[in-house]
PDB file of C-alpha atoms and ligand atoms in Angstrom:
ATOM      1  CA  MET A   3     142.213 119.659 -22.914  1.00  0.00           C
ATOM      2  CA  GLN A   4     142.845 119.211 -26.638  1.00  0.00           C
ATOM      3  CA  PHE A   5     145.296 120.532 -29.218  1.00  0.00           C
ATOM      4  CA  VAL A   6     145.494 120.682 -32.602  1.00  0.00           C
ATOM      5  CA  LEU A   7     149.202 120.924 -33.866  1.00  0.00           C
ATOM      6  CA  ALA A   8     149.802 122.461 -37.644  1.00  0.00           C
ATOM      7  CA  SER A   9     151.292 119.145 -38.778  1.00  0.00           C
ATOM      8  CA  HIS A  10     151.200 116.456 -40.070  1.00  0.00           C
ATOM      9  CA  ASN A  11     154.886 115.099 -38.348  1.00  0.00           C
ATOM     10  CA  GLN A  12     154.667 113.090 -36.258  1.00  0.00           C
ATOM     11  CA  LYS A  13     157.901 113.266 -34.171  1.00  0.00           C
ATOM     12  CA  LYS A  14     157.197 117.390 -33.985  1.00  0.00           C
ATOM     13  CA  ARG A  15     152.990 115.899 -31.770  1.00  0.00           C
ATOM     14  CA  LYS A  16     155.139 112.978 -29.692  1.00  0.00           C
ATOM     15  CA  GLU A  17     158.056 116.342 -28.235  1.00  0.00           C
ATOM     16  CA  MET A  18     154.947 118.362 -28.087  1.00  0.00           C
ATOM     17  CA  ALA A  19     152.753 116.290 -26.424  1.00  0.00           C
ATOM     18  CA  GLU A  20     155.753 115.176 -23.740  1.00  0.00           C
ATOM     19  CA  ILE A  21     156.225 119.091 -22.415  1.00  0.00           C
ATOM     20  CA  LEU A  22     152.057 120.006 -22.729  1.00  0.00           C
ATOM     21  CA  GLY A  23     151.407 117.162 -21.569  1.00  0.00           C
ATOM     22  CA  GLU A  24     152.154 117.773 -18.071  1.00  0.00           C
ATOM     23  CA  LEU A  25     149.938 120.384 -18.534  1.00  0.00           C
ATOM     24  CA  GLY A  26     147.209 118.287 -18.768  1.00  0.00           C
ATOM     25  CA  ILE A  27     147.111 119.214 -23.021  1.00  0.00           C
ATOM     26  CA  GLU A  28     146.192 116.358 -25.140  1.00  0.00           C
ATOM     27  CA  VAL A  29     148.241 117.829 -28.699  1.00  0.00           C
ATOM     28  CA  VAL A  30     146.336 115.810 -31.618  1.00  0.00           C
ATOM     29  CA  SER A  31     147.466 116.353 -35.440  1.00  0.00           C
ATOM     30  CA  LEU A  32     145.475 118.478 -38.217  1.00  0.00           C
ATOM     31  CA  PRO A  33     142.993 115.788 -39.940  1.00  0.00           C
ATOM     32  CA  GLN A  34     144.927 115.218 -43.234  1.00  0.00           C
ATOM     33  CA  ASN A  35     142.178 116.850 -45.095  1.00  0.00           C
ATOM     34  CA  ALA A  36     142.837 120.359 -43.478  1.00  0.00           C
ATOM     35  CA  PRO A  37     143.833 123.139 -45.887  1.00  0.00           C
ATOM     36  CA  GLU A  38     147.340 124.347 -45.804  1.00  0.00           C
ATOM     37  CA  PRO A  39     147.349 128.368 -45.931  1.00  0.00           C
ATOM     38  CA  GLU A  40     150.407 130.124 -47.260  1.00  0.00           C
ATOM     39  CA  GLU A  41     153.133 131.097 -45.742  1.00  0.00           C
ATOM     40  CA  THR A  42     152.773 134.977 -46.327  1.00  0.00           C
ATOM     41  CA  GLY A  43     154.389 135.805 -43.793  1.00  0.00           C
ATOM     42  CA  ALA A  44     157.628 138.034 -43.621  1.00  0.00           C
ATOM     43  CA  THR A  45     158.932 136.471 -39.727  1.00  0.00           C
ATOM     44  CA  PHE A  46     158.576 132.723 -38.223  1.00  0.00           C
ATOM     45  CA  GLU A  47     156.466 134.422 -35.270  1.00  0.00           C
ATOM     46  CA  GLU A  48     153.887 135.675 -38.444  1.00  0.00           C
ATOM     47  CA  ASN A  49     154.204 132.605 -40.140  1.00  0.00           C
ATOM     48  CA  ALA A  50     153.559 130.537 -37.479  1.00  0.00           C
ATOM     49  CA  MET A  51     150.326 132.408 -36.014  1.00  0.00           C
ATOM     50  CA  ILE A  52     149.029 132.226 -40.495  1.00  0.00           C
ATOM     51  CA  LYS A  53     149.362 128.287 -39.986  1.00  0.00           C
ATOM     52  CA  ALA A  54     148.101 128.154 -35.794  1.00  0.00           C
ATOM     53  CA  LYS A  55     144.698 129.903 -36.860  1.00  0.00           C
ATOM     54  CA  SER A  56     144.239 128.060 -40.375  1.00  0.00           C
ATOM     55  CA  ALA A  57     144.377 125.268 -37.889  1.00  0.00           C
ATOM     56  CA  ALA A  58     142.256 126.437 -35.247  1.00  0.00           C
ATOM     57  CA  GLN A  59     139.254 127.422 -37.746  1.00  0.00           C
ATOM     58  CA  TYR A  60     139.184 124.187 -39.442  1.00  0.00           C
ATOM     59  CA  THR A  61     139.026 122.011 -36.333  1.00  0.00           C
ATOM     60  CA  GLY A  62     137.673 124.182 -33.792  1.00  0.00           C
ATOM     61  CA  LEU A  63     140.522 123.337 -31.285  1.00  0.00           C
ATOM     62  CA  PRO A  64     142.991 125.811 -29.798  1.00  0.00           C
ATOM     63  CA  ALA A  65     145.755 125.595 -31.821  1.00  0.00           C
ATOM     64  CA  ILE A  66     149.727 125.300 -32.558  1.00  0.00           C
ATOM     65  CA  ALA A  67     151.551 125.675 -35.315  1.00  0.00           C
ATOM     66  CA  ASP A  68     155.625 126.336 -35.061  1.00  0.00           C
ATOM     67  CA  ASP A  69     157.509 127.648 -37.303  1.00  0.00           C
ATOM     68  CA  SER A  70     161.313 127.284 -37.613  1.00  0.00           C
ATOM     69  CA  GLY A  71     165.116 128.480 -39.602  1.00  0.00           C
ATOM     70  CA  LEU A  72     168.406 128.753 -39.550  1.00  0.00           C
ATOM     71  CA  CYS A  73     169.505 132.177 -39.402  1.00  0.00           C
ATOM     72  CA  VAL A  74     173.574 132.820 -40.963  1.00  0.00           C
ATOM     73  CA  ASP A  75     174.692 136.088 -39.876  1.00  0.00           C
ATOM     74  CA  ALA A  76     177.485 136.817 -42.669  1.00  0.00           C
ATOM     75  CA  LEU A  77     174.136 136.237 -45.320  1.00  0.00           C
ATOM     76  CA  ASP A  78     172.265 138.704 -43.172  1.00  0.00           C
ATOM     77  CA  GLY A  79     170.130 136.074 -41.681  1.00  0.00           C
ATOM     78  CA  ALA A  80     169.406 134.085 -44.656  1.00  0.00           C
ATOM     79  CA  PRO A  81     168.210 131.441 -45.392  1.00  0.00           C
ATOM     80  CA  GLY A  82     165.217 132.658 -42.670  1.00  0.00           C
ATOM     81  CA  ILE A  83     162.219 131.934 -42.975  1.00  0.00           C
ATOM     82  CA  TYR A  84     163.106 130.730 -46.414  1.00  0.00           C
ATOM     83  CA  SER A  85     164.553 127.795 -45.012  1.00  0.00           C
ATOM     84  CA  ALA A  86     163.439 125.055 -45.815  1.00  0.00           C
ATOM     85  CA  ARG A  87     163.108 126.515 -49.959  1.00  0.00           C
ATOM     86  CA  TYR A  88     166.549 127.482 -49.806  1.00  0.00           C
ATOM     87  CA  CYS A  89     167.062 125.960 -53.200  1.00  0.00           C
ATOM     88  CA  GLU A  90     165.414 123.161 -54.887  1.00  0.00           C
ATOM     89  CA  GLY A  91     166.383 119.175 -54.458  1.00  0.00           C
ATOM     90  CA  THR A  92     166.692 117.358 -50.421  1.00  0.00           C
ATOM     91  CA  ASP A  93     168.503 118.605 -47.557  1.00  0.00           C
ATOM     92  CA  SER A  94     171.786 117.492 -48.856  1.00  0.00           C
ATOM     93  CA  ASP A  95     171.523 119.862 -51.454  1.00  0.00           C
ATOM     94  CA  ARG A  96     170.593 122.686 -50.099  1.00  0.00           C
ATOM     95  CA  ASN A  97     173.858 122.224 -47.576  1.00  0.00           C
ATOM     96  CA  THR A  98     176.147 122.406 -50.552  1.00  0.00           C
ATOM     97  CA  PHE A  99     174.081 125.623 -51.526  1.00  0.00           C
ATOM     98  CA  LEU A 100     174.462 127.177 -48.530  1.00  0.00           C
ATOM     99  CA  VAL A 101     177.989 125.713 -47.441  1.00  0.00           C
ATOM    100  CA  GLU A 102     178.789 126.871 -51.323  1.00  0.00           C
ATOM    101  CA  ASN A 103     177.661 130.762 -50.318  1.00  0.00           C
ATOM    102  CA  MET A 104     179.585 130.794 -46.830  1.00  0.00           C
ATOM    103  CA  ARG A 105     182.784 130.085 -48.804  1.00  0.00           C
ATOM    104  CA  ASP A 106     184.930 133.398 -48.534  1.00  0.00           C
ATOM    105  CA  LYS A 107     183.009 134.212 -45.466  1.00  0.00           C
ATOM    106  CA  ASP A 108     185.037 134.406 -41.844  1.00  0.00           C
ATOM    107  CA  ASN A 109     181.927 135.442 -39.286  1.00  0.00           C
ATOM    108  CA  ARG A 110     180.416 131.650 -38.931  1.00  0.00           C
ATOM    109  CA  THR A 111     177.892 132.819 -36.294  1.00  0.00           C
ATOM    110  CA  CYS A 112     174.105 131.547 -36.930  1.00  0.00           C
ATOM    111  CA  ARG A 113     171.287 130.161 -35.006  1.00  0.00           C
ATOM    112  CA  PHE A 114     168.452 127.707 -35.374  1.00  0.00           C
ATOM    113  CA  VAL A 115     165.292 129.860 -34.512  1.00  0.00           C
ATOM    114  CA  CYS A 116     162.277 128.435 -33.415  1.00  0.00           C
ATOM    115  CA  ALA A 117     158.847 130.825 -33.507  1.00  0.00           C
ATOM    116  CA  ILE A 118     155.669 129.015 -31.794  1.00  0.00           C
ATOM    117  CA  ALA A 119     152.123 130.288 -31.665  1.00  0.00           C
ATOM    118  CA  CYS A 120     148.845 128.814 -29.975  1.00  0.00           C
ATOM    119  CA  VAL A 121     145.085 130.850 -29.917  1.00  0.00           C
ATOM    120  CA  LEU A 122     143.057 129.773 -27.555  1.00  0.00           C
ATOM    121  CA  PRO A 123     139.340 128.639 -27.397  1.00  0.00           C
ATOM    122  CA  ASP A 124     138.967 132.225 -26.163  1.00  0.00           C
ATOM    123  CA  GLY A 125     140.799 133.770 -29.307  1.00  0.00           C
ATOM    124  CA  GLN A 126     143.627 134.870 -27.170  1.00  0.00           C
ATOM    125  CA  GLU A 127     146.805 134.755 -29.493  1.00  0.00           C
ATOM    126  CA  ILE A 128     150.628 133.984 -27.702  1.00  0.00           C
ATOM    127  CA  THR A 129     153.521 133.264 -29.731  1.00  0.00           C
ATOM    128  CA  VAL A 130     156.744 132.794 -28.113  1.00  0.00           C
ATOM    129  CA  ARG A 131     160.357 132.162 -30.104  1.00  0.00           C
ATOM    130  CA  GLY A 132     163.744 130.030 -29.359  1.00  0.00           C
ATOM    131  CA  GLU A 133     166.552 130.091 -30.103  1.00  0.00           C
ATOM    132  CA  CYS A 134     170.347 128.412 -30.147  1.00  0.00           C
ATOM    133  CA  GLU A 135     173.623 129.953 -31.411  1.00  0.00           C
ATOM    134  CA  GLY A 136     175.787 128.249 -33.560  1.00  0.00           C
ATOM    135  CA  GLU A 137     179.113 127.796 -35.757  1.00  0.00           C
ATOM    136  CA  LEU A 138     178.240 127.370 -39.596  1.00  0.00           C
ATOM    137  CA  LEU A 139     181.303 123.868 -40.537  1.00  0.00           C
ATOM    138  CA  ARG A 140     182.409 124.711 -43.914  1.00  0.00           C
ATOM    139  CA  GLU A 141     181.826 120.175 -44.385  1.00  0.00           C
ATOM    140  CA  SER A 142     179.335 117.831 -43.069  1.00  0.00           C
ATOM    141  CA  ARG A 143     179.586 116.648 -40.027  1.00  0.00           C
ATOM    142  CA  GLY A 144     177.476 113.456 -38.637  1.00  0.00           C
ATOM    143  CA  ALA A 145     174.877 110.929 -39.926  1.00  0.00           C
ATOM    144  CA  GLY A 146     171.643 111.795 -36.856  1.00  0.00           C
ATOM    145  CA  GLY A 147     168.897 114.727 -37.353  1.00  0.00           C
ATOM    146  CA  PHE A 148     167.518 116.206 -40.446  1.00  0.00           C
ATOM    147  CA  GLY A 149     168.263 119.583 -42.844  1.00  0.00           C
ATOM    148  CA  TYR A 150     171.020 121.954 -41.929  1.00  0.00           C
ATOM    149  CA  ASP A 151     171.980 120.242 -38.805  1.00  0.00           C
ATOM    150  CA  PRO A 152     174.693 118.197 -40.320  1.00  0.00           C
ATOM    151  CA  LEU A 153     176.385 121.556 -40.783  1.00  0.00           C
ATOM    152  CA  PHE A 154     175.444 123.123 -37.788  1.00  0.00           C
ATOM    153  CA  PHE A 155     178.405 123.630 -35.018  1.00  0.00           C
ATOM    154  CA  VAL A 156     177.114 123.796 -31.030  1.00  0.00           C
ATOM    155  CA  PRO A 157     180.924 125.070 -29.618  1.00  0.00           C
ATOM    156  CA  ALA A 158     179.063 124.002 -25.821  1.00  0.00           C
ATOM    157  CA  TYR A 159     178.964 120.676 -27.038  1.00  0.00           C
ATOM    158  CA  GLY A 160     182.222 120.062 -29.666  1.00  0.00           C
ATOM    159  CA  CYS A 161     180.068 118.301 -32.439  1.00  0.00           C
ATOM    160  CA  THR A 162     177.507 119.102 -34.634  1.00  0.00           C
ATOM    161  CA  PHE A 163     173.617 118.557 -34.259  1.00  0.00           C
ATOM    162  CA  GLY A 164     173.900 116.044 -37.075  1.00  0.00           C
ATOM    163  CA  GLU A 165     176.418 114.485 -34.044  1.00  0.00           C
ATOM    164  CA  LEU A 166     173.629 114.831 -30.967  1.00  0.00           C
ATOM    165  CA  PRO A 167     171.901 112.103 -29.388  1.00  0.00           C
ATOM    166  CA  GLY A 168     168.265 112.866 -30.452  1.00  0.00           C
ATOM    167  CA  GLU A 169     167.399 113.445 -26.298  1.00  0.00           C
ATOM    168  CA  VAL A 170     170.562 116.128 -26.046  1.00  0.00           C
ATOM    169  CA  LYS A 171     169.282 118.230 -29.270  1.00  0.00           C
ATOM    170  CA  ASN A 172     165.956 118.736 -27.446  1.00  0.00           C
ATOM    171  CA  GLN A 173     166.943 119.996 -24.449  1.00  0.00           C
ATOM    172  CA  ILE A 174     169.019 122.363 -26.214  1.00  0.00           C
ATOM    173  CA  SER A 175     167.520 122.663 -29.700  1.00  0.00           C
ATOM    174  CA  HIS A 176     165.577 125.632 -30.228  1.00  0.00           C
ATOM    175  CA  ARG A 177     161.954 124.206 -30.844  1.00  0.00           C
ATOM    176  CA  GLY A 178     162.478 122.823 -27.958  1.00  0.00           C
ATOM    177  CA  ARG A 179     163.487 125.670 -25.826  1.00  0.00           C
ATOM    178  CA  ALA A 180     160.071 127.438 -27.542  1.00  0.00           C
ATOM    179  CA  LEU A 181     158.324 125.002 -26.201  1.00  0.00           C
ATOM    180  CA  ARG A 182     159.200 125.311 -22.840  1.00  0.00           C
ATOM    181  CA  ALA A 183     158.397 129.177 -22.851  1.00  0.00           C
ATOM    182  CA  LEU A 184     154.692 128.458 -24.801  1.00  0.00           C
ATOM    183  CA  LYS A 185     154.876 125.380 -21.582  1.00  0.00           C
ATOM    184  CA  ASP A 186     155.252 128.371 -19.110  1.00  0.00           C
ATOM    185  CA  VAL A 187     152.631 131.045 -20.770  1.00  0.00           C
ATOM    186  CA  LEU A 188     150.246 128.430 -21.108  1.00  0.00           C
ATOM    187  CA  LYS A 189     150.419 127.725 -17.184  1.00  0.00           C
ATOM    188  CA  ASN A 190     149.168 131.105 -16.249  1.00  0.00           C
ATOM    189  CA  ARG A 191     146.157 131.717 -19.379  1.00  0.00           C
ATOM    190  CA  ILE A 192     144.423 128.053 -19.339  1.00  0.00           C
TER     191      ILE A 192
HETATM  192  P1  IMP B 214     160.209 123.867 -40.074  1.00  0.00           P
HETATM  193  O1  IMP B 214     159.200 125.353 -39.939  1.00  0.00           O
HETATM  194  O2  IMP B 214     160.056 122.937 -38.692  1.00  0.00           O
HETATM  195  O3  IMP B 214     159.196 123.460 -41.310  1.00  0.00           O
HETATM  196  O4  IMP B 214     161.093 123.745 -40.685  1.00  0.00           O
HETATM  197  C1  IMP B 214     161.650 125.136 -41.432  1.00  0.00           C
HETATM  198  C2  IMP B 214     162.992 124.238 -42.539  1.00  0.00           C
HETATM  199  O5  IMP B 214     163.799 124.971 -41.231  1.00  0.00           O
HETATM  200  C3  IMP B 214     162.802 122.890 -42.388  1.00  0.00           C
HETATM  201  O6  IMP B 214     162.605 122.334 -43.164  1.00  0.00           O
HETATM  202  C4  IMP B 214     165.014 122.814 -42.186  1.00  0.00           C
HETATM  203  O7  IMP B 214     165.692 123.198 -43.413  1.00  0.00           O
HETATM  204  C5  IMP B 214     165.083 124.646 -41.355  1.00  0.00           C
HETATM  205  N1  IMP B 214     165.625 123.342 -39.695  1.00  0.00           N
HETATM  206  C6  IMP B 214     164.225 123.528 -38.794  1.00  0.00           C
HETATM  207  N2  IMP B 214     164.475 123.198 -37.378  1.00  0.00           N
HETATM  208  C7  IMP B 214     165.922 122.444 -37.846  1.00  0.00           C
HETATM  209  C8  IMP B 214     166.564 121.709 -37.015  1.00  0.00           C
HETATM  210  O8  IMP B 214     166.059 121.378 -35.703  1.00  0.00           O
HETATM  211  N3  IMP B 214     167.872 120.546 -38.210  1.00  0.00           N
HETATM  212  C9  IMP B 214     168.170 120.974 -39.175  1.00  0.00           C
HETATM  213  N4  IMP B 214     167.345 121.895 -40.164  1.00  0.00           N
HETATM  214  C10 IMP B 214     165.995 122.747 -38.986  1.00  0.00           C
END
């Protein structure tokens, strides 16, 4: 069965294809000319569902979408659903902004969150969530990954997401956990 992923990111498509392929699901990318809906939700789950429904409506295929971000406890969960647009500029600018906002904070606990929404051909709607706990560093470490990875320290591994090999990150990350939760739900529904 073909599922469309509401994203043009080939890395995400490949990671999803690997895990959902075990259920006989083929994951295809969203066509380039598909509309990009506004993410007006108040939660990761709502924004993921907005994207999944839009992709399902446009393609006529069952659809999957994810929405993710970094939630920092000392900042009341910010940047949260606004992680990609926390401030103008590059990933590096956003990291500098976050380090600055956290300068006086002693509580460094934070987590990456990923919600995945799925719309099935019979209209069933599914959402799952994966989280990964960490601590926010005061300066970047590691050149791997993307986004806030170099600031996100994982105590169990003694290093940041930016320092972990990609396959290890995929095993413990919020996205990997959400994907495996989705697989568990889907195996009883399709
Ligand atoms: P998206 O939902 O995948 O587009 O991610 C939203 C934003 O959250 C990204 O632009 C990053 O700033 C942040 N983010 C989500 N997942 C990760 C991750 O695994 N590492 C670093 N940053 C992430």
